[in-house]
Amino acid sequence: MVFWRKKKDESVSSGEDKSAASKVANERSASTAAGDPLAQQTLPGETKIASSHSEKDIKPETDQAESATPEDGGSWFKKLRSALHKTNQILQTDIRDLWKSEGRLVDDDFLRELFVILVRTDMGQPTATRIRDRIGREFRGRKVTKEEVLESARSEILASMQNRSVELQFATSGPTVILVVGVNGAGKTTSIAKLAYRLRKEGRTVILGAGDTFRAAAVEQLKIWSQRIGCEIVSGEMGSDPGSVAFKAVQRAREENFDVCIIDTAGRLQTQVNLMQQLEKIRKIAAKQIDGAPHEVLLVLDATAGQNAISQARGFSDVAGCTGIILAKLDGSAKGGVVVPIMTEFSLPVKLVGLGEKLPDMAPFDPEAFTRALLSFDN
Amino acid sequence: MFDSLSENLQSAFKSIRGKGKLTEANMRDGLKLVETSLLEADVSISVVEQFMGRVTEAALGKRVLLSLKPSEELIRIVYDQLVAILGPVDNTIPLQRGQVKTIMLCGLQGAGKTTTCGKLAQLIKESKFKPYLIAADLQRPAAIEQLHVLGRQLGVGVFSKEGASDPVAVCQEGIAAAKAAGADVVILDTAGRLAIDEELMGQLKSIDRSVKPDQVLLVVDGMTGQDAVNSAGAFNAALELDGVIMTKLDGDARGGALLSVKAVTQVPIKFLGTGEHLDALEPFRPEGMASRILQMGDILEVAREAHRLVDEDERKAMEERMKKGQFGLTEFRDMMQKLRKPGLMQKMMGLMPGMGEMSKALQSADSDKEMRRIAGIIDSMTPTERDNPKIIDNQRRMRIAAGCGATAPMVNELLKQFDQIAGFMKMMSSGGAREKMAALQQMQGMMSNNPMNPMQGMSLKQSTGKRLTPKERERLQKERDKAVRKAKRKN
């Protein structure tokens, strides 16, 4: 739609661009009018914090707050696409550049160019090779249109993602325990805040366990978020045992009958055996109190991460028994293609994606939209 | 999962062993493998293509020395080219007495800017200058608090302003405060941002313009993938970067993004972050990084790490001995005892080619305990035995084992490991690039024979991540200080 044409012909697209923009604007004002009680509610602790933001900082917050409400079905794709539009400006080449006019001969040069584009998405050399070879087999020596090739690549990727359910699993009765794990700086704490915000909006009661007792001020960070969201938080001293925080959080969730208990953990590299064992311990602590807990173990992956994410998925799955992925920071110029081999190899579904720094910037994962965005395919 | 490059290359070149020159035809498969390996290491594909061009050019027509296999020759060329691209080295940070220098850190969210601020401050403190931190990250909740905690840990001043909204103003006020506090170097911790966010990049530019930092350093996550070219390119376009710091290299990420960043920005790479502790910031060395990207071990890194802890005289003596190939069990034990620092041991072990095995054993065990045991075994040997472990026969072995409460197989295990290291040390210290390559090659062969090693030979530097409570940290700091004072008194 919009950004396909924009690149080819600035002048032709501008009209449509504007109409699209005004449509978005309308949607935004509509959702503002409808009101978002949670987002607008000023909490006691918030005034102080909000005042530390400049006006500039606050503006995008409201923007994003409106454009990414979960009710708005395709909104995350829109957002993702606008992010990718910027990406394309930076990348300069994208898949469209392979076709100058109608159709192109599938030869070695073509396959090489396709390979380069595929690798750029971070899907990794083996996956890219597989897709390239398949397209080579199917179309070699033929003149093809972009739709044909992209459709083929897309279906290959979609098939490997297995299209499995991406819904969060909740306990049939009693509190649901969600454990969130990941490497340092992947975006765990922010993702937890966004997840808690989502769940609160769905009308669930949420309690957070501030299990990152290692990194300086991680507990404070989650506390600030919990004040903004308006949910309970259990925390311990810095340097205390994360297991005890998890214990207290789950205990309170059980006794006071919260719907969901989300436990934060400190960032750790998958190679740090001792720290990985700690995760196992936290799992056991949760399981002892509530049958079947943790119901979800979500691995937070940074969309900018490269092939090391595969090692992360393996390491964390082995020890913590991950049940799903939160793909964070997908609003940047990285496409997060590394989840393709991860989903194939570990059958670990992406459940949620992070699309910004603000509370509403999280959406359920949509494999089709993701695949389209991955290959800049527009319909 | 991935076999190491050199092993793959060896099989690719099996057919042309010792056959004259490298030609395009006989290199094709080998080059393909190099390319795959670089892509797996997350080097950006456009950079890989340029790089492969350079390698082909450098390799074409090269005679394969009789003593060298074609695969070795090609690896050597790839390695040399990598080193050449990653260099030149410039680890300097602006330090000048009587002047307040400014360093600004920028990067994507979660790259590790705030932690790196702390590490830089520690490094500056170690060189007897007075650092000062400014919390200009007004975006992330509790980022300011995080910097304050680091400041308290380091005993370094931190400037922040409650409720401030303009990072430019914060930086200016902070620098004034730093001057008043008599600081030598000011480090600005800016908020993480997306490279494509024009508004925030504009903000960064205005900080740059108004503060005019002496150095602007880009902090890059070692696990970054193909996107590294885009983000580094955008930061480079917006700011005049003076250097790059790559973080989170204590895991198994191969850090190929560094090559992409270097190719895009052309600025020197300054430091590597290799751990969670505040002293885990290493000066960048292209050789080490090239080995890592190609999945080869790096012995020099070990030596460097050791230098930080061993004082100058001891170091010289040790270097001398290593050069002469006199790396005895005494030295081995001394080195170990110097390094009784949490996490460091495994890191060093992992770094040392040939020690991968041991490092694995250590990972599952309590490293401190294991180290005490090794020291115990060595302690219960006679000086003659330590200098010349070859004389240890069954009787001696039994005696040593009884003397330290170990078993004879444990003594054997230690001796076997030591033998490998000593041999390796000798080769590494005996000069020439070719010997070094041969040593690495041998190491790889040795380790890849071991089916237990999942990395097929090369374990990259890793730590098991022992995390200390503030109390323990304090105690260790006291112990270190005490040791330093003691050493001073001796002089």
mmCIF file of N, CA and C in Angstrom, chain B residues 215-219 241-245 267-270:
data_model
loop_
_atom_site.group_PDB
_atom_site.id
_atom_site.type_symbol
_atom_site.label_atom_id
_atom_site.label_comp_id
_atom_site.label_asym_id
_atom_site.label_seq_id
_atom_site.Cartn_x
_atom_site.Cartn_y
_atom_site.Cartn_z
ATOM 1 N N GLN B 215 35.012 13.054 23.517
ATOM 2 C CA GLN B 215 34.832 11.794 22.800
ATOM 3 C C GLN B 215 33.369 11.383 22.854
ATOM 4 N N VAL B 216 32.880 10.917 21.738
ATOM 5 C CA VAL B 216 31.543 10.332 21.695
ATOM 6 C C VAL B 216 31.731 8.856 21.403
ATOM 7 N N LEU B 217 31.276 8.017 22.322
ATOM 8 C CA LEU B 217 31.473 6.583 22.144
ATOM 9 C C LEU B 217 30.133 5.894 21.925
ATOM 10 N N LEU B 218 30.104 5.024 20.951
ATOM 11 C CA LEU B 218 28.901 4.256 20.664
ATOM 12 C C LEU B 218 28.997 2.914 21.382
ATOM 13 N N VAL B 219 27.955 2.587 22.146
ATOM 14 C CA VAL B 219 27.936 1.305 22.849
ATOM 15 C C VAL B 219 27.076 0.330 22.042
ATOM 16 N N LEU B 241 31.292 10.130 15.791
ATOM 17 C CA LEU B 241 31.734 9.147 16.767
ATOM 18 C C LEU B 241 33.259 9.134 16.852
ATOM 19 N N ASP B 242 33.750 8.868 18.053
ATOM 20 C CA ASP B 242 35.201 8.758 18.226
ATOM 21 C C ASP B 242 35.621 7.346 18.564
ATOM 22 N N GLY B 243 34.658 6.515 18.876
ATOM 23 C CA GLY B 243 35.032 5.152 19.231
ATOM 24 C C GLY B 243 33.817 4.301 19.503
ATOM 25 N N VAL B 244 34.089 3.005 19.623
ATOM 26 C CA VAL B 244 33.022 2.040 19.834
ATOM 27 C C VAL B 244 33.382 1.165 21.030
ATOM 28 N N ILE B 245 32.377 0.853 21.840
ATOM 29 C CA ILE B 245 32.557 -0.127 22.908
ATOM 30 C C ILE B 245 31.556 -1.238 22.659
ATOM 31 N N VAL B 267 35.604 4.175 12.894
ATOM 32 C CA VAL B 267 36.253 4.731 14.089
ATOM 33 C C VAL B 267 36.868 3.591 14.891
ATOM 34 N N PRO B 268 37.885 3.888 15.687
ATOM 35 C CA PRO B 268 38.536 2.799 16.430
ATOM 36 C C PRO B 268 37.614 2.153 17.449
ATOM 37 N N ILE B 269 37.829 0.883 17.666
ATOM 38 C CA ILE B 269 37.104 0.175 18.706
ATOM 39 C C ILE B 269 37.931 0.290 19.966
ATOM 40 N N LYS B 270 37.295 0.754 21.034
ATOM 41 C CA LYS B 270 38.083 1.085 22.221
ATOM 42 C C LYS B 270 38.117 -0.048 23.241
#
